[in-house]
mmCIF file of C-alpha atoms and ligand atoms in Angstrom:
data_model
loop_
_atom_site.group_PDB
_atom_site.id
_atom_site.type_symbol
_atom_site.label_atom_id
_atom_site.label_comp_id
_atom_site.label_asym_id
_atom_site.label_seq_id
_atom_site.Cartn_x
_atom_site.Cartn_y
_atom_site.Cartn_z
ATOM 1 C CA MET A 1 221.262 87.346 122.668
ATOM 2 C CA THR A 2 217.783 86.560 121.408
ATOM 3 C CA THR A 3 214.805 88.558 120.203
ATOM 4 C CA VAL A 4 211.366 88.107 121.732
ATOM 5 C CA ARG A 5 209.122 87.755 118.688
ATOM 6 C CA ALA A 6 205.737 87.156 120.259
ATOM 7 C CA ILE A 7 204.066 87.014 123.662
ATOM 8 C CA GLU A 8 200.629 85.432 124.060
ATOM 9 C CA LEU A 9 198.482 85.613 127.185
ATOM 10 C CA ARG A 10 195.949 82.911 127.997
ATOM 11 C CA LEU A 11 193.444 82.737 130.845
ATOM 12 C CA ILE A 12 192.609 79.172 131.806
ATOM 13 C CA SER A 13 190.290 77.543 134.300
ATOM 14 C CA LEU A 14 190.414 74.009 135.703
ATOM 15 C CA PRO A 15 187.998 72.524 138.258
ATOM 16 C CA LEU A 16 189.623 71.500 141.562
ATOM 17 C CA VAL A 17 188.938 67.968 142.805
ATOM 18 C CA ARG A 18 187.710 69.407 146.094
ATOM 19 C CA PRO A 19 187.069 73.006 147.166
ATOM 20 C CA PHE A 20 190.108 74.512 148.910
ATOM 21 C CA ARG A 21 189.105 76.583 151.962
ATOM 22 C CA THR A 22 191.570 78.842 153.754
ATOM 23 C CA SER A 23 191.196 81.801 156.104
ATOM 24 C CA MET A 24 191.006 83.926 152.907
ATOM 25 C CA GLY A 25 188.020 82.177 151.309
ATOM 26 C CA ILE A 26 187.121 79.164 149.158
ATOM 27 C CA ASP A 27 188.585 78.228 145.753
ATOM 28 C CA ARG A 28 186.477 75.864 143.657
ATOM 29 C CA GLU A 29 188.523 76.112 140.511
ATOM 30 C CA LYS A 30 191.999 77.090 139.507
ATOM 31 C CA GLU A 31 191.967 80.135 137.271
ATOM 32 C CA CYS A 32 195.298 81.551 136.121
ATOM 33 C CA VAL A 33 197.185 83.310 133.348
ATOM 34 C CA LEU A 34 199.581 81.319 131.193
ATOM 35 C CA VAL A 35 202.115 83.038 128.963
ATOM 36 C CA ARG A 36 203.693 81.648 125.809
ATOM 37 C CA VAL A 37 206.734 83.436 124.421
ATOM 38 C CA GLU A 38 208.408 82.923 121.095
ATOM 39 C CA THR A 39 212.027 83.895 120.734
ATOM 40 C CA ASP A 40 214.424 83.515 117.812
ATOM 41 C CA ASP A 41 215.431 80.170 119.245
ATOM 42 C CA ALA A 42 212.455 78.492 120.874
ATOM 43 C CA GLU A 43 209.014 78.703 122.464
ATOM 44 C CA GLY A 44 208.613 78.921 126.237
ATOM 45 C CA TRP A 45 205.737 78.647 128.713
ATOM 46 C CA GLY A 46 205.128 80.289 132.057
ATOM 47 C CA GLU A 47 202.342 80.168 134.651
ATOM 48 C CA CYS A 48 201.359 83.191 136.726
ATOM 49 C CA VAL A 49 200.567 82.404 140.377
ATOM 50 C CA ALA A 50 198.082 85.273 140.803
ATOM 51 C CA SER A 51 194.530 84.344 141.839
ATOM 52 C CA PRO A 52 191.226 85.717 140.505
ATOM 53 C CA ASP A 53 190.983 88.124 143.462
ATOM 54 C CA PRO A 54 193.567 90.140 145.398
ATOM 55 C CA SER A 55 193.056 88.315 148.719
ATOM 56 C CA TYR A 56 196.395 86.520 149.053
ATOM 57 C CA SER A 57 198.409 89.402 147.630
ATOM 58 C CA ASP A 58 197.638 92.679 145.889
ATOM 59 C CA GLU A 59 198.040 90.997 142.500
ATOM 60 C CA PHE A 60 195.146 89.253 140.714
ATOM 61 C CA ASN A 61 194.508 87.764 137.291
ATOM 62 C CA GLN A 62 192.938 90.719 135.518
ATOM 63 C CA GLY A 63 195.554 93.058 136.960
ATOM 64 C CA ALA A 64 198.377 90.740 135.901
ATOM 65 C CA TRP A 65 196.825 90.509 132.447
ATOM 66 C CA ALA A 66 196.716 94.298 132.104
ATOM 67 C CA VAL A 67 200.285 94.901 133.273
ATOM 68 C CA LEU A 68 201.602 92.066 131.099
ATOM 69 C CA ARG A 69 199.729 93.320 128.037
ATOM 70 C CA ASP A 70 200.315 97.043 128.457
ATOM 71 C CA HIS A 71 203.668 97.384 130.244
ATOM 72 C CA LEU A 72 205.825 94.326 130.885
ATOM 73 C CA GLY A 73 205.107 92.530 127.617
ATOM 74 C CA PRO A 74 205.828 95.558 125.395
ATOM 75 C CA SER A 75 209.131 96.142 127.288
ATOM 76 C CA LEU A 76 210.360 92.767 126.101
ATOM 77 C CA LEU A 77 208.646 92.434 122.744
ATOM 78 C CA ALA A 78 210.963 92.960 119.801
ATOM 79 C CA ALA A 79 213.728 93.676 122.294
ATOM 80 C CA ASP A 80 217.112 92.008 122.246
ATOM 81 C CA VAL A 81 217.216 90.105 125.501
ATOM 82 C CA PRO A 82 220.568 88.582 126.438
ATOM 83 C CA ASP A 83 219.016 86.112 128.882
ATOM 84 C CA ALA A 84 216.454 85.889 131.697
ATOM 85 C CA GLU A 85 218.567 88.188 133.925
ATOM 86 C CA GLY A 86 218.515 90.715 131.076
ATOM 87 C CA ALA A 87 214.729 90.407 130.943
ATOM 88 C CA GLU A 88 214.561 91.085 134.697
ATOM 89 C CA ARG A 89 216.538 94.298 134.154
ATOM 90 C CA LYS A 90 214.284 95.400 131.285
ATOM 91 C CA MET A 91 211.246 94.941 133.520
ATOM 92 C CA ALA A 92 212.765 96.589 136.590
ATOM 93 C CA TRP A 93 211.215 99.982 135.763
ATOM 94 C CA VAL A 94 207.795 98.558 136.697
ATOM 95 C CA ARG A 95 207.371 98.750 140.464
ATOM 96 C CA GLY A 96 205.943 95.667 142.142
ATOM 97 C CA HIS A 97 203.813 93.306 140.001
ATOM 98 C CA ARG A 98 206.128 90.503 140.943
ATOM 99 C CA MET A 99 203.831 87.662 139.946
ATOM 100 C CA ALA A 100 203.406 89.190 136.494
ATOM 101 C CA LYS A 101 207.162 89.614 136.096
ATOM 102 C CA ALA A 102 207.745 86.065 137.325
ATOM 103 C CA VAL A 103 205.642 84.506 134.581
ATOM 104 C CA LEU A 104 207.771 86.181 131.898
ATOM 105 C CA VAL A 105 210.994 85.114 133.629
ATOM 106 C CA MET A 106 209.687 81.529 133.692
ATOM 107 C CA ALA A 107 208.651 81.538 130.021
ATOM 108 C CA LEU A 108 211.945 83.090 128.883
ATOM 109 C CA LEU A 109 213.990 80.629 130.941
ATOM 110 C CA ASP A 110 211.975 77.786 129.420
ATOM 111 C CA ALA A 111 212.698 79.072 125.902
ATOM 112 C CA GLU A 112 216.363 79.792 126.620
ATOM 113 C CA LEU A 113 216.929 76.344 128.120
ATOM 114 C CA LYS A 114 214.992 74.523 125.429
ATOM 115 C CA ALA A 115 217.334 76.146 122.931
ATOM 116 C CA SER A 116 220.433 75.063 124.860
ATOM 117 C CA GLY A 117 219.083 71.644 125.893
ATOM 118 C CA ALA A 118 219.641 72.190 129.649
ATOM 119 C CA SER A 119 217.032 71.552 132.342
ATOM 120 C CA LEU A 120 215.663 74.297 134.557
ATOM 121 C CA ALA A 121 216.843 72.360 137.611
ATOM 122 C CA SER A 122 220.472 72.372 136.457
ATOM 123 C CA ARG A 123 220.247 76.066 135.464
ATOM 124 C CA LEU A 124 219.037 77.015 138.957
ATOM 125 C CA GLY A 125 221.696 74.949 140.739
ATOM 126 C CA ALA A 126 219.641 71.974 141.842
ATOM 127 C CA GLU A 127 221.519 69.198 143.592
ATOM 128 C CA ARG A 128 218.825 66.549 143.985
ATOM 129 C CA ASP A 129 216.844 64.551 141.497
ATOM 130 C CA ARG A 130 213.871 63.933 143.799
ATOM 131 C CA VAL A 131 212.126 66.250 146.243
ATOM 132 C CA GLN A 132 210.185 65.536 149.433
ATOM 133 C CA CYS A 133 206.461 66.223 149.186
ATOM 134 C CA GLY A 134 204.092 67.658 151.730
ATOM 135 C CA VAL A 135 200.426 68.458 151.369
ATOM 136 C CA SER A 136 198.358 71.445 152.410
ATOM 137 C CA VAL A 137 194.954 70.504 153.778
ATOM 138 C CA GLY A 138 192.199 73.109 153.492
ATOM 139 C CA ILE A 139 189.804 73.944 156.339
ATOM 140 C CA ALA A 140 187.293 71.081 156.476
ATOM 141 C CA ASP A 141 183.641 71.389 157.519
ATOM 142 C CA THR A 142 184.132 69.002 160.447
ATOM 143 C CA THR A 143 186.983 67.445 162.425
ATOM 144 C CA GLU A 144 185.931 63.981 161.171
ATOM 145 C CA GLU A 145 186.225 65.136 157.593
ATOM 146 C CA LEU A 146 189.661 66.608 158.306
ATOM 147 C CA LEU A 147 190.847 63.364 159.914
ATOM 148 C CA ASP A 148 189.616 61.391 156.892
ATOM 149 C CA GLN A 149 191.484 63.669 154.497
ATOM 150 C CA VAL A 150 194.691 63.546 156.528
ATOM 151 C CA GLU A 151 194.453 59.762 156.736
ATOM 152 C CA GLY A 152 194.137 59.531 152.955
ATOM 153 C CA TYR A 153 197.152 61.770 152.370
ATOM 154 C CA LEU A 154 199.289 59.890 154.905
ATOM 155 C CA HIS A 155 198.311 56.647 153.221
ATOM 156 C CA GLU A 156 199.545 58.072 149.905
ATOM 157 C CA GLY A 157 202.907 58.773 151.532
ATOM 158 C CA TYR A 158 203.035 62.549 152.091
ATOM 159 C CA ARG A 159 205.902 63.432 154.405
ATOM 160 C CA ARG A 160 204.385 66.511 156.000
ATOM 161 C CA ILE A 161 200.831 67.584 156.661
ATOM 162 C CA LYS A 162 200.022 71.289 156.777
ATOM 163 C CA LEU A 163 196.663 72.303 158.200
ATOM 164 C CA LYS A 164 195.028 75.551 157.230
ATOM 165 C CA ILE A 165 193.733 77.316 160.333
ATOM 166 C CA GLU A 166 191.798 80.448 161.243
ATOM 167 C CA PRO A 167 190.680 81.939 164.560
ATOM 168 C CA GLY A 168 188.252 79.468 166.135
ATOM 169 C CA ILE A 169 189.155 76.582 163.794
ATOM 170 C CA ASP A 170 192.608 75.911 165.144
ATOM 171 C CA VAL A 171 193.541 74.377 168.522
ATOM 172 C CA ASP A 172 190.830 71.670 168.567
ATOM 173 C CA ARG A 173 191.546 70.585 164.995
ATOM 174 C CA VAL A 174 195.315 70.453 165.512
ATOM 175 C CA SER A 175 194.787 68.594 168.777
ATOM 176 C CA ALA A 176 192.614 65.955 167.052
ATOM 177 C CA VAL A 177 195.179 65.362 164.315
ATOM 178 C CA ARG A 178 198.068 65.250 166.758
ATOM 179 C CA GLU A 179 196.288 62.838 169.064
ATOM 180 C CA ARG A 180 195.651 60.433 166.207
ATOM 181 C CA TRP A 181 199.158 60.710 164.692
ATOM 182 C CA PRO A 182 201.615 61.683 167.468
ATOM 183 C CA GLU A 183 204.717 61.311 165.277
ATOM 184 C CA ILE A 184 203.949 62.942 161.907
ATOM 185 C CA ALA A 185 205.602 66.126 160.655
ATOM 186 C CA LEU A 186 202.779 68.624 161.160
ATOM 187 C CA SER A 187 202.524 72.356 160.544
ATOM 188 C CA VAL A 188 199.810 75.029 160.380
ATOM 189 C CA ASP A 189 199.173 77.957 158.061
ATOM 190 C CA ALA A 190 197.067 80.942 159.100
ATOM 191 C CA ASN A 191 197.373 83.144 155.990
ATOM 192 C CA ALA A 192 197.643 86.263 158.156
ATOM 193 C CA ALA A 193 194.381 85.647 160.030
ATOM 194 C CA TYR A 194 195.574 86.469 163.587
ATOM 195 C CA SER A 195 196.760 89.549 165.439
ATOM 196 C CA LEU A 196 199.075 90.023 168.409
ATOM 197 C CA GLU A 197 195.998 90.035 170.639
ATOM 198 C CA ASP A 198 195.634 86.325 169.859
ATOM 199 C CA VAL A 199 198.982 85.450 171.387
ATOM 200 C CA ASP A 200 197.473 83.279 174.151
ATOM 201 C CA ARG A 201 195.586 81.230 171.603
ATOM 202 C CA LEU A 202 198.685 80.871 169.427
ATOM 203 C CA ARG A 203 200.677 79.802 172.471
ATOM 204 C CA GLU A 204 198.222 76.929 172.968
ATOM 205 C CA LEU A 205 199.622 75.451 169.771
ATOM 206 C CA ASP A 206 203.058 75.128 171.362
ATOM 207 C CA ARG A 207 202.168 71.820 172.970
ATOM 208 C CA PHE A 208 201.666 70.030 169.637
ATOM 209 C CA GLY A 209 205.311 69.998 168.555
ATOM 210 C CA LEU A 210 204.553 71.669 165.228
ATOM 211 C CA LEU A 211 207.296 72.139 162.651
ATOM 212 C CA MET A 212 206.136 75.709 162.217
ATOM 213 C CA ILE A 213 203.263 78.182 162.151
ATOM 214 C CA GLU A 214 203.114 79.911 158.805
ATOM 215 C CA GLN A 215 202.225 83.587 158.419
ATOM 216 C CA PRO A 216 200.195 84.014 161.601
ATOM 217 C CA LEU A 217 200.027 87.847 161.471
ATOM 218 C CA SER A 218 199.522 90.564 158.888
ATOM 219 C CA HIS A 219 200.861 89.971 155.379
ATOM 220 C CA ASP A 220 203.086 93.041 155.591
ATOM 221 C CA ASP A 221 204.215 93.299 159.179
ATOM 222 C CA LEU A 222 207.710 91.984 159.928
ATOM 223 C CA TYR A 223 207.961 93.871 163.202
ATOM 224 C CA GLU A 224 204.909 92.234 164.774
ATOM 225 C CA HIS A 225 206.151 88.810 163.672
ATOM 226 C CA SER A 226 209.441 89.559 165.415
ATOM 227 C CA LEU A 227 207.522 90.301 168.623
ATOM 228 C CA LEU A 228 205.390 87.172 168.308
ATOM 229 C CA SER A 229 208.478 85.029 167.709
ATOM 230 C CA THR A 230 209.667 85.819 171.227
ATOM 231 C CA LYS A 231 206.288 84.908 172.756
ATOM 232 C CA ILE A 232 205.641 81.453 171.250
ATOM 233 C CA GLU A 233 207.799 78.350 170.956
ATOM 234 C CA THR A 234 206.510 77.135 167.593
ATOM 235 C CA PRO A 235 208.907 78.410 164.919
ATOM 236 C CA VAL A 236 207.371 81.181 162.797
ATOM 237 C CA CYS A 237 207.621 80.712 159.018
ATOM 238 C CA LEU A 238 206.877 83.621 156.691
ATOM 239 C CA ASP A 239 205.138 83.371 153.319
ATOM 240 C CA GLU A 240 203.099 86.446 152.298
ATOM 241 C CA SER A 241 205.576 88.840 153.992
ATOM 242 C CA ILE A 242 208.562 87.726 151.903
ATOM 243 C CA ARG A 243 208.383 89.409 148.510
ATOM 244 C CA SER A 244 212.103 89.482 147.687
ATOM 245 C CA SER A 245 215.509 88.316 148.860
ATOM 246 C CA ALA A 246 215.825 91.679 150.639
ATOM 247 C CA ASP A 247 212.625 90.974 152.575
ATOM 248 C CA ALA A 248 214.014 87.570 153.570
ATOM 249 C CA ARG A 249 217.209 89.187 154.817
ATOM 250 C CA ALA A 250 215.285 91.807 156.789
ATOM 251 C CA ALA A 251 212.934 89.217 158.279
ATOM 252 C CA ILE A 252 215.784 86.989 159.417
ATOM 253 C CA GLU A 253 217.865 89.855 160.808
ATOM 254 C CA LEU A 254 214.820 91.197 162.687
ATOM 255 C CA GLY A 255 214.086 87.775 164.165
ATOM 256 C CA ALA A 256 210.663 87.767 162.484
ATOM 257 C CA CYS A 257 210.943 84.145 161.329
ATOM 258 C CA ARG A 258 213.048 80.992 161.649
ATOM 259 C CA ILE A 259 211.873 79.353 158.419
ATOM 260 C CA VAL A 260 211.016 80.812 154.994
ATOM 261 C CA ASN A 261 208.470 79.592 152.444
ATOM 262 C CA ILE A 262 209.764 80.434 148.960
ATOM 263 C CA LYS A 263 207.320 80.840 146.104
ATOM 264 C CA GLN A 264 208.922 81.938 142.874
ATOM 265 C CA GLY A 265 205.906 83.994 141.814
ATOM 266 C CA ARG A 266 205.617 85.888 145.084
ATOM 267 C CA VAL A 267 209.254 87.056 144.939
ATOM 268 C CA GLY A 268 209.244 88.098 141.262
ATOM 269 C CA GLY A 269 210.539 84.992 139.539
ATOM 270 C CA LEU A 270 212.759 81.956 139.620
ATOM 271 C CA LEU A 271 216.010 83.937 139.644
ATOM 272 C CA GLU A 272 214.957 86.026 142.645
ATOM 273 C CA ALA A 273 213.762 82.807 144.274
ATOM 274 C CA VAL A 274 217.303 81.441 143.991
ATOM 275 C CA ARG A 275 218.648 84.680 145.527
ATOM 276 C CA THR A 276 216.134 84.333 148.355
ATOM 277 C CA HIS A 277 217.280 80.749 148.892
ATOM 278 C CA ASP A 278 220.900 81.951 149.003
ATOM 279 C CA VAL A 279 220.166 84.686 151.570
ATOM 280 C CA CYS A 280 218.454 82.150 153.830
ATOM 281 C CA ARG A 281 221.096 79.481 153.374
ATOM 282 C CA GLU A 282 223.934 81.871 154.224
ATOM 283 C CA ARG A 283 222.121 82.569 157.487
ATOM 284 C CA GLY A 284 221.350 78.925 158.258
ATOM 285 C CA VAL A 285 217.600 79.393 157.807
ATOM 286 C CA PRO A 286 215.799 76.395 156.261
ATOM 287 C CA VAL A 287 213.472 77.024 153.326
ATOM 288 C CA TRP A 288 210.780 75.035 151.566
ATOM 289 C CA CYS A 289 208.871 75.461 148.349
ATOM 290 C CA GLY A 290 205.348 76.814 148.690
ATOM 291 C CA GLY A 291 202.541 76.010 146.290
ATOM 292 C CA MET A 292 199.752 78.036 144.706
ATOM 293 C CA LEU A 293 197.625 75.172 143.332
ATOM 294 C CA GLU A 294 199.737 75.272 140.164
ATOM 295 C CA THR A 295 199.012 73.350 136.986
ATOM 296 C CA GLY A 296 201.759 71.129 135.603
ATOM 297 C CA ILE A 297 203.607 74.141 134.143
ATOM 298 C CA GLY A 298 204.134 75.897 137.470
ATOM 299 C CA ARG A 299 204.554 72.574 139.270
ATOM 300 C CA ALA A 300 207.513 71.684 137.036
ATOM 301 C CA ALA A 301 209.156 74.999 137.966
ATOM 302 C CA ASN A 302 208.500 74.411 141.687
ATOM 303 C CA LEU A 303 210.076 70.966 141.567
ATOM 304 C CA ALA A 304 213.223 72.338 139.895
ATOM 305 C CA LEU A 305 213.484 75.038 142.571
ATOM 306 C CA ALA A 306 212.771 72.647 145.451
ATOM 307 C CA ALA A 307 215.774 70.560 144.369
ATOM 308 C CA LEU A 308 218.219 73.293 145.488
ATOM 309 C CA PRO A 309 220.302 72.377 148.532
ATOM 310 C CA GLY A 310 218.750 74.852 151.006
ATOM 311 C CA PHE A 311 215.251 73.369 150.517
ATOM 312 C CA THR A 312 215.585 71.002 153.450
ATOM 313 C CA LEU A 313 211.896 70.771 154.429
ATOM 314 C CA PRO A 314 209.131 69.071 152.396
ATOM 315 C CA GLY A 315 207.269 71.558 150.194
ATOM 316 C CA ASP A 316 203.664 71.982 149.019
ATOM 317 C CA THR A 317 204.639 70.060 145.894
ATOM 318 C CA SER A 318 201.860 67.491 145.766
ATOM 319 C CA SER A 319 200.711 65.107 143.012
ATOM 320 C CA SER A 320 198.591 66.602 140.223
ATOM 321 C CA LYS A 321 195.650 64.417 141.293
ATOM 322 C CA ARG A 322 195.504 66.185 144.665
ATOM 323 C CA TYR A 323 194.305 69.229 142.698
ATOM 324 C CA PHE A 324 192.894 68.205 139.300
ATOM 325 C CA GLU A 325 191.032 65.350 137.668
ATOM 326 C CA GLU A 326 192.980 66.217 134.534
ATOM 327 C CA ASP A 327 195.934 68.608 134.490
ATOM 328 C CA ILE A 328 196.994 70.542 131.379
ATOM 329 C CA THR A 329 200.298 68.621 131.231
ATOM 330 C CA GLU A 330 201.012 64.969 131.826
ATOM 331 C CA PRO A 331 200.277 64.526 135.548
ATOM 332 C CA PHE A 332 202.957 64.660 138.231
ATOM 333 C CA VAL A 333 202.852 61.592 140.431
ATOM 334 C CA MET A 334 204.347 61.267 143.898
ATOM 335 C CA ALA A 335 205.959 57.903 144.710
ATOM 336 C CA SER A 336 204.718 56.004 147.776
ATOM 337 C CA ASP A 337 207.878 57.073 149.660
ATOM 338 C CA GLY A 338 206.612 60.681 149.499
ATOM 339 C CA THR A 339 209.091 61.952 146.924
ATOM 340 C CA MET A 340 208.637 63.229 143.386
ATOM 341 C CA PRO A 341 211.199 63.209 140.575
ATOM 342 C CA VAL A 342 212.484 66.572 139.335
ATOM 343 C CA PRO A 343 211.860 67.051 135.602
ATOM 344 C CA ARG A 344 215.069 66.495 133.658
ATOM 345 C CA GLY A 345 214.108 67.458 130.096
ATOM 346 C CA PRO A 346 215.171 70.758 128.490
ATOM 347 C CA GLY A 347 213.625 73.872 130.044
ATOM 348 C CA LEU A 348 210.653 73.164 132.314
ATOM 349 C CA GLY A 349 210.670 69.630 130.960
ATOM 350 C CA VAL A 350 206.893 69.650 130.375
ATOM 351 C CA GLU A 351 204.564 70.948 127.663
ATOM 352 C CA PRO A 352 200.872 71.750 127.844
ATOM 353 C CA LEU A 353 198.802 69.085 126.049
ATOM 354 C CA PRO A 354 197.077 70.889 123.136
ATOM 355 C CA ASP A 355 193.605 69.420 123.696
ATOM 356 C CA ARG A 356 193.712 70.034 127.462
ATOM 357 C CA LEU A 357 194.908 73.561 126.842
ATOM 358 C CA SER A 358 192.121 74.423 124.436
ATOM 359 C CA ALA A 359 189.497 72.771 126.651
ATOM 360 C CA SER A 360 190.532 74.912 129.634
ATOM 361 C CA THR A 361 191.098 78.246 127.855
ATOM 362 C CA LEU A 362 188.738 81.127 128.667
ATOM 363 C CA ARG A 363 190.493 83.713 126.500
ATOM 364 C CA THR A 364 193.716 84.593 124.741
ATOM 365 C CA GLU A 365 195.299 87.844 123.650
ATOM 366 C CA GLY A 366 198.585 88.655 121.944
ATOM 367 C CA VAL A 367 200.792 91.446 123.318
ATOM 368 C CA ALA A 368 201.036 94.211 120.728
ATOM 369 C CA ARG A 369 204.161 96.138 120.002
ATOM 370 C CA LYS A 370 204.268 99.694 121.391
ATOM 371 C CA GLU A 371 204.244 102.318 118.652
HETATM 372 O O1 NPG B 401 199.496 72.623 147.328
HETATM 373 O O2 NPG B 401 199.697 74.245 145.893
HETATM 374 C C1 NPG B 401 199.308 73.787 146.968
HETATM 375 C C2 NPG B 401 198.551 74.684 147.902
HETATM 376 C C3 NPG B 401 199.394 75.125 149.032
HETATM 377 O O3 NPG B 401 198.262 76.067 150.864
HETATM 378 C C4 NPG B 401 198.756 76.247 149.776
HETATM 379 N N1 NPG B 401 198.742 77.415 149.153
HETATM 380 O O4 NPG B 401 198.613 80.118 151.372
HETATM 381 O O5 NPG B 401 200.257 79.011 150.574
HETATM 382 C C5 NPG B 401 199.053 79.297 150.587
HETATM 383 C C6 NPG B 401 198.102 78.575 149.652
HETATM 384 C C7 NPG B 401 197.619 79.394 148.479
HETATM 385 C C8 NPG B 401 197.016 78.762 147.407
HETATM 386 C C9 NPG B 401 197.733 80.758 148.441
HETATM 387 C C10 NPG B 401 196.539 79.478 146.301
HETATM 388 C C11 NPG B 401 197.250 81.475 147.338
HETATM 389 C C12 NPG B 401 196.666 80.828 146.283
#
């Protein structure tokens, strides 16, 4: 049992090394909410995966800030919280807002584990000490530029290349990459940009031997994905549509996907991410760890999660330098064999560097106790 003494919210912004274009738009910097909690025993950090705008999901930074400050934070502040599962239960009265809940789960787990000396990886049930890394390549202005980027990433050792696609910037680009590198593990991600009317176009991708097509159709339509899955050969992987372990179960039972991307923030936290992993594993469905351009805080959590046994495909867990000139933690570095070590220290195993943190902070606010 511990008491949550203080919760501090912090909005930070870091420039990205290169703009990241997807079918949803272009990100030029990483802006996100960090949370620091203080309990009786220790301090813990969490990173919220929400973006500045609600294009990937219905959550966004200012919304997460408001629900953390006015609802979720006060539910935990000054409360006796037995552990992170207890915190989940105390927050369960708030419907949705999974990314906001997830950041508190992460920060409380970090504090709890720092106090006990255990690593997040061991707490979650990790079985590996290194994970396989893939990289997600944004939509480039030209095919030549895309080929140059892919070449650079392959040279660094990435084990899987994922190409962002959208209607019209798809078959030709994939074809060019496949022609140049016939053997690499290659996948595509549409971020919900297609509809069932595009089935002929999507079928054209079948000839490239892709590992998967990620989230081709609407972010909230399992049924249509189940129909599409019978019409194309490329395995469908779901990302946006899976917001909980129950969603994963429904998607698998409906035949809506054959692979699941797990992002702890999207499903409401690291503990629900483990449940989602378990649901998939029991059904023989491979999972991999998605990425949301995280700083070192969220990256540490992703690496711990990706070390669980059901994560059999390389994740979007790339080196810090693929995103940032300077991260807010010590940078994560992928080895030339395309693997990255899982942090082993207590809790997340990383700390924000004070000068980097203050240089990137846009604003901070403490959660106030409810009268
Ligand atoms: O390497 O962290 C990464 C980026 C991986 O493509 C990636 N993320 O749709 O999964 C996605 C996409 C994303 C990034 C979505 C940021 C939302 C925000």
